[in-house]
Coordinates of C-alpha atoms (C1' of nucleotides) in Angstrom, one line a residue:
Chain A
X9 CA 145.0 149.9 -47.2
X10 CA 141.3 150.6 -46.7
X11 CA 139.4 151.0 -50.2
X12 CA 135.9 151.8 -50.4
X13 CA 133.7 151.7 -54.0
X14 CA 130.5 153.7 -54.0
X15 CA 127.6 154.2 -56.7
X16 CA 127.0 157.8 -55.8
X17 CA 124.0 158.6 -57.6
X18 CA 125.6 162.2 -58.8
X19 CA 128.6 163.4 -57.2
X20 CA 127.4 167.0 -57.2
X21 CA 124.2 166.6 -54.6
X22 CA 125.8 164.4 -52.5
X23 CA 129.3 165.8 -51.3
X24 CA 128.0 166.0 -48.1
X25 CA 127.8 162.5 -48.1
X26 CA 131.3 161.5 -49.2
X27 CA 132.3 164.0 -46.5
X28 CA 130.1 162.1 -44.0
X29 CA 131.6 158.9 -45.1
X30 CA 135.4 159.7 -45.0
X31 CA 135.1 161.1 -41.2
X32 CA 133.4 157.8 -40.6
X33 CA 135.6 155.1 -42.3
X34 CA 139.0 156.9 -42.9
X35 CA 139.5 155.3 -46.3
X36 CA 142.7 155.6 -48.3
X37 CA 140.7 154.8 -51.5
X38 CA 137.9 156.3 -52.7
X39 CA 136.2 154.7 -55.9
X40 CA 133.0 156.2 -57.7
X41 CA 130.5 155.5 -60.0
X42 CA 127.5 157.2 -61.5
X43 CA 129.5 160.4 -60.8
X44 CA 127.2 162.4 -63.9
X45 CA 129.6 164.6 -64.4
X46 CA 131.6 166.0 -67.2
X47 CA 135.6 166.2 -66.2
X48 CA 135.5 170.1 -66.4
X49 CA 132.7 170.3 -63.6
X50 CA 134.0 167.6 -61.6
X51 CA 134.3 169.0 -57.8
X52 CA 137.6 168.5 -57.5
X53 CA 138.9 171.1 -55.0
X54 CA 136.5 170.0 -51.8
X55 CA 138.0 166.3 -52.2
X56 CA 141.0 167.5 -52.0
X57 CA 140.2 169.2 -49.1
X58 CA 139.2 166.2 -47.9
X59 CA 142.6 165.0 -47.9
X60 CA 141.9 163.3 -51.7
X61 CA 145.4 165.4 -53.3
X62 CA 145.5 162.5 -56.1
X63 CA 142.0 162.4 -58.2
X64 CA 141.7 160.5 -61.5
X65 CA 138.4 161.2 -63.2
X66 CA 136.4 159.4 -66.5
X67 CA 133.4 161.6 -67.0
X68 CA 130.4 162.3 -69.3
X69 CA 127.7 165.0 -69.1
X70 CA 124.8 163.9 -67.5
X71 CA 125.2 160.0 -67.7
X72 CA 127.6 157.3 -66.0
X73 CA 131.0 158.1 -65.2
X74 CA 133.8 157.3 -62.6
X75 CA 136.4 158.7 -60.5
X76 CA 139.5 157.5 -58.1
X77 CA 140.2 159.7 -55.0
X78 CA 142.8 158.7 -53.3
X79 CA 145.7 159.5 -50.3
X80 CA 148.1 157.5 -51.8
X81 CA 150.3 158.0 -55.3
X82 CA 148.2 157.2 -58.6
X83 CA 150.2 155.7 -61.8
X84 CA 149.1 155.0 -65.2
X85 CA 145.5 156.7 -65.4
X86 CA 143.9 154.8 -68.1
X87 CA 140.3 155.0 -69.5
X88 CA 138.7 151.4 -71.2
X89 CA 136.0 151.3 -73.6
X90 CA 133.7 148.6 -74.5
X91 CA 131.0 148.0 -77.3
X92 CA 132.0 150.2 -79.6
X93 CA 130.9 152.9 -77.4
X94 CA 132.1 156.4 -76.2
X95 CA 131.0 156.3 -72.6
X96 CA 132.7 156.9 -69.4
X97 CA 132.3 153.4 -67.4
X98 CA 135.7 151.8 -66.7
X99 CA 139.5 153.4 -65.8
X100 CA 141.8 151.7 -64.0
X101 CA 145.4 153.5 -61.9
X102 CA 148.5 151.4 -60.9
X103 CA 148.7 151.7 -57.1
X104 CA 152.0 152.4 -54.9
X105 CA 153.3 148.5 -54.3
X106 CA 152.4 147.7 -58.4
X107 CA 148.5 147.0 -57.6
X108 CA 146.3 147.6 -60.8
X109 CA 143.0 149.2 -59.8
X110 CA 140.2 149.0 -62.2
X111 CA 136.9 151.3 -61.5
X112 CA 134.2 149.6 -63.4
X113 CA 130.0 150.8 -64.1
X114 CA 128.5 148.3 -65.9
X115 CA 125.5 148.8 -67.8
X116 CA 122.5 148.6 -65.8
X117 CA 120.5 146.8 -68.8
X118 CA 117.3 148.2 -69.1
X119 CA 113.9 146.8 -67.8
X120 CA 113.0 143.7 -70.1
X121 CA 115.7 140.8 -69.7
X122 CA 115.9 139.5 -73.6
X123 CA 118.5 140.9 -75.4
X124 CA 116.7 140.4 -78.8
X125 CA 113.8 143.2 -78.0
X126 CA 116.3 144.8 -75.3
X127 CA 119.5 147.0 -76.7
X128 CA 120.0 147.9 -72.9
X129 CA 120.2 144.0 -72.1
X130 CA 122.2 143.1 -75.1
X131 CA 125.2 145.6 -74.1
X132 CA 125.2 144.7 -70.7
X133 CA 125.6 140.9 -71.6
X134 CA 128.3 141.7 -74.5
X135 CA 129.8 144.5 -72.2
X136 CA 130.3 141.1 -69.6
X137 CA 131.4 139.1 -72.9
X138 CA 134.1 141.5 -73.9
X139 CA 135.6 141.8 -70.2
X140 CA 135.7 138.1 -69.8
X141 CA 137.7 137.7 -73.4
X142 CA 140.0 140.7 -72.2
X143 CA 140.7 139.3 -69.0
X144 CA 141.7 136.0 -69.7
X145 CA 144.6 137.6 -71.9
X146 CA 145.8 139.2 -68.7
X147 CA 148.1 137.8 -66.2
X148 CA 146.5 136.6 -63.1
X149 CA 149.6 136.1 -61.2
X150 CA 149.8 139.7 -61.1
X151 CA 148.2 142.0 -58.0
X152 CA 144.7 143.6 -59.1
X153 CA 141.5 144.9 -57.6
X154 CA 138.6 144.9 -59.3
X155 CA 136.0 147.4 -57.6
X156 CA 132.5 149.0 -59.2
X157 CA 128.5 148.9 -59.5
X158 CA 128.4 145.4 -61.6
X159 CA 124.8 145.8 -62.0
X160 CA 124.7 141.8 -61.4
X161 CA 123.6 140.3 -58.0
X162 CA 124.9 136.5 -58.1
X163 CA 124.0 134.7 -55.5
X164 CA 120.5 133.9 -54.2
X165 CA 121.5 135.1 -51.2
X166 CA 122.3 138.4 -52.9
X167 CA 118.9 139.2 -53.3
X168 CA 116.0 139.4 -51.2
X169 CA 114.3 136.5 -52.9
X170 CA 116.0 134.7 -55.7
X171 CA 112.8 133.1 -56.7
X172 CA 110.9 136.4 -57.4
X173 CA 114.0 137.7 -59.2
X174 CA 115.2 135.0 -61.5
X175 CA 113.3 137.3 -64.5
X176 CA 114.5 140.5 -63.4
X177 CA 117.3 142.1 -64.2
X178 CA 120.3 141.9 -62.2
X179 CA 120.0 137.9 -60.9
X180 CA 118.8 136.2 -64.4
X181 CA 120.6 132.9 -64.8
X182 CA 121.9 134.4 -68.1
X183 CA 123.6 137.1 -66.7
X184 CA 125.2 135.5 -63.5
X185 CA 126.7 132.8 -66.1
X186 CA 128.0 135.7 -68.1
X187 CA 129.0 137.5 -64.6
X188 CA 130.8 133.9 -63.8
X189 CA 132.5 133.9 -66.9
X190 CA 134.2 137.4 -66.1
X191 CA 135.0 136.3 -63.2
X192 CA 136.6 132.9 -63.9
X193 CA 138.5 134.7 -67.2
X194 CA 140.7 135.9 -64.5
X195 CA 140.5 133.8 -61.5
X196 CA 138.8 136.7 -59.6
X197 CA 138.3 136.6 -55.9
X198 CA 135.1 138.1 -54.2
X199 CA 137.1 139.6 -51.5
X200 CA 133.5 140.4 -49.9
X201 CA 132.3 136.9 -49.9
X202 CA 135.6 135.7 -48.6
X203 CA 134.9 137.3 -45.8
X204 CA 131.2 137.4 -45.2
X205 CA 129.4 133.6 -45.3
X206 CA 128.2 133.4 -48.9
X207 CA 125.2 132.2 -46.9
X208 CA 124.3 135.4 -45.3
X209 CA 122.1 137.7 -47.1
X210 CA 124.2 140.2 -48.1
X211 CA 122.9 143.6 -49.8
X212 CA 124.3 146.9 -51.3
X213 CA 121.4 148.4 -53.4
X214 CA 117.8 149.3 -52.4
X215 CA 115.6 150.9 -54.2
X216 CA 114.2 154.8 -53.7
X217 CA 110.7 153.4 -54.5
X218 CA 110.0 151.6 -51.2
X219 CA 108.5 153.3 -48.1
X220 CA 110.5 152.1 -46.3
X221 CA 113.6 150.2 -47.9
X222 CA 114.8 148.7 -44.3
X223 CA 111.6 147.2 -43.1
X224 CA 110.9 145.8 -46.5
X225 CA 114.7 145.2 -47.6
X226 CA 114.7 144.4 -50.9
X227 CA 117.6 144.6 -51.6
X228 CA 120.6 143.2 -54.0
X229 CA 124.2 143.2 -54.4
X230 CA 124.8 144.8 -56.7
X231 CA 128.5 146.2 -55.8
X232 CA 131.7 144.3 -55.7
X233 CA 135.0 144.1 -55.0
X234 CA 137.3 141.7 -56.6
X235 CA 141.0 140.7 -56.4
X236 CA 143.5 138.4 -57.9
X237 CA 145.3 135.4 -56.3
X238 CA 148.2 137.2 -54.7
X239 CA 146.1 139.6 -52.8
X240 CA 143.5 136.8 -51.7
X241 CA 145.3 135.9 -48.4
X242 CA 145.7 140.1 -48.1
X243 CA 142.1 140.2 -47.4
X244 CA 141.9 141.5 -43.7
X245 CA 138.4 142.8 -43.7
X246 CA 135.0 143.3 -45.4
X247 CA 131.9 145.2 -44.8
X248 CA 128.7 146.9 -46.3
X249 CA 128.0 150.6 -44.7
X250 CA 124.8 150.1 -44.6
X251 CA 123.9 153.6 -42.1
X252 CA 125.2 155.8 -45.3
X253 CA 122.1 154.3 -46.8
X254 CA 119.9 156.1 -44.3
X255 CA 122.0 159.3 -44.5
X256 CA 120.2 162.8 -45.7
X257 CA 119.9 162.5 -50.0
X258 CA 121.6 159.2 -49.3
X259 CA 122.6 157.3 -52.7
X260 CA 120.6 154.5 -53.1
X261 CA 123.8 152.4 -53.4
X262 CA 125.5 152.1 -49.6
X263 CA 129.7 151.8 -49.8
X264 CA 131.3 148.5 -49.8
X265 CA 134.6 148.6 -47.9
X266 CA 137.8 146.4 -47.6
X267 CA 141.0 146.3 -45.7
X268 CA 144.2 144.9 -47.8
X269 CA 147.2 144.1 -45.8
X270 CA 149.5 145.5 -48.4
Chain B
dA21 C1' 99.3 144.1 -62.8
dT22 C1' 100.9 148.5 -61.2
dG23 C1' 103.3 152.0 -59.0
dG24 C1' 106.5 153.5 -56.1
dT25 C1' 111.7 157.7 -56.2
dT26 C1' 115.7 160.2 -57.6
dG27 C1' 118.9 163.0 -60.8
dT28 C1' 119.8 165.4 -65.1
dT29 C1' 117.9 168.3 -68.0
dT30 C1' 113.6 170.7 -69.3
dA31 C1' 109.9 166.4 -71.3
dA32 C1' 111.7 162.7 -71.2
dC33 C1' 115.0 159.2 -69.9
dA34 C1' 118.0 156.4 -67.0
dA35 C1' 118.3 153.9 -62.9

DNA sequence: ATGGTTGTTTAACAA
């Protein structure tokens, strides 16, 4: 099974690049974020042109929201809320073989990184809290994925230079503690790590600001694919499509792929 | 220290 996870930056604009990016990769999985769409508007007959004929969607007007497209069966659509709030950022679909699939946005978390003068940065870091206390009631044992814009970059080599980045948001200490505590909750594997040295810079995100964001490349990862110990040794492949970042009204998020042998 | 770019929705706001 090939799964790919994809901050799209508005699904609307930029169907021509999902089109560009399934001739390319072939996936069998298709997960979304930041699709800004309400479910009503939500293009679903050109995906399923596409060959997509099972679409789960979890939007809002304007703001957030994600979507599963997908060639194979999808059980047990549910949609997860978090901090008290009505939003549209996590759903998760049982997949053909028993495999829970969980399609997460976390919250970006605003420009100033203290969560006492930051509302943005205080519901990212209890958004984090909450996921950790839920996921340490689940059971590990059992076969998940965990895909989605996590809005954290962890390692220093997940940024272009840790050192100018330890106060910004996305790589401050406080948040790749609260980002390891998600992760431990429920012995998560970073399936992309697992297959890519953890000492190789390693990027998914670059900003629209630069002139030009490969010759400077500062970038982050900011997107992540997770899975529990029973698909760990499934792991055949991992990869960042970094072209789609160069593609016409590109996102400025590139897809992060991986290959299951389930 | 500041500004740089997009999308949504129409003057900001979010990222």
């Amino acid at each position: 099974m090939k799964l790919v996870t994809w901050n799209i930056n508005s699904i609307r604009p930029r169907l021509h690049l999902i089109e560009r990016m399934v001739a390319a990769e072939d996936p069998d999985v298709i997960c979304l974020q930041e699709t800004k769409v309400e479910d009503g508007k939500f293009p679903l007959e050109p995906l399923h042109a596409l060959g997509f004929a099972h679409i789960e969607q979890f939007g809002m007007k304007a703001y957030h929201g994600v979507a599963i497209l997908s060639r194979l069966p999808l059980k047990d659509h549910a949609r997860h809320y978090w901090c008290d709030i009505d939003d549209a950022r996590h759903q998760s679909v049982t997949l053909p073989g028993g495999i829970e699939l969980h399609n997460v946005y976390l919250p970006s978390g605003g420009d100033e990184p203290d969560p006492e003068i930051n509302p943005k940065f205080a519901h990212k870091l209890r958004f984090m809290t909450e996921q950790a206390g839920w996921w340490a009631t689940q059971d590990p044992d059992r076969p998940r994925i965990l895909v989605g814009d996590l809005n954290v970059a962890p390692l220093e080599t997940d940024v272009w230079s840790h050192k100018q980045l330890l106060k910004v948001v996305s790589h401050t200490p406080v948040e790749v503690e609260h980002f390891g505590r998600m992760q431990a909750a429920h012995r998560w594997v970073d399936a992309v790590r697992a297959k890519i040295d953890p000492a190789e810079p390693l990027f998914t995100w670059w900003s629209y600001r630069a002139r030009d964001w490969r010759a400077s490349n500062r970038g982050r990862r900011l997107d992540h694919i997770w899975v529990t110990p029973p698909l760990a040794p499934k792991i055949r492949a991992a990869r960042v499509a970094m072209d789609a970042r160069d593609w016409e009204r590109a996102s400025d998020h590139a897809p992060v792929l991986v290959e299951l042998d389930v």
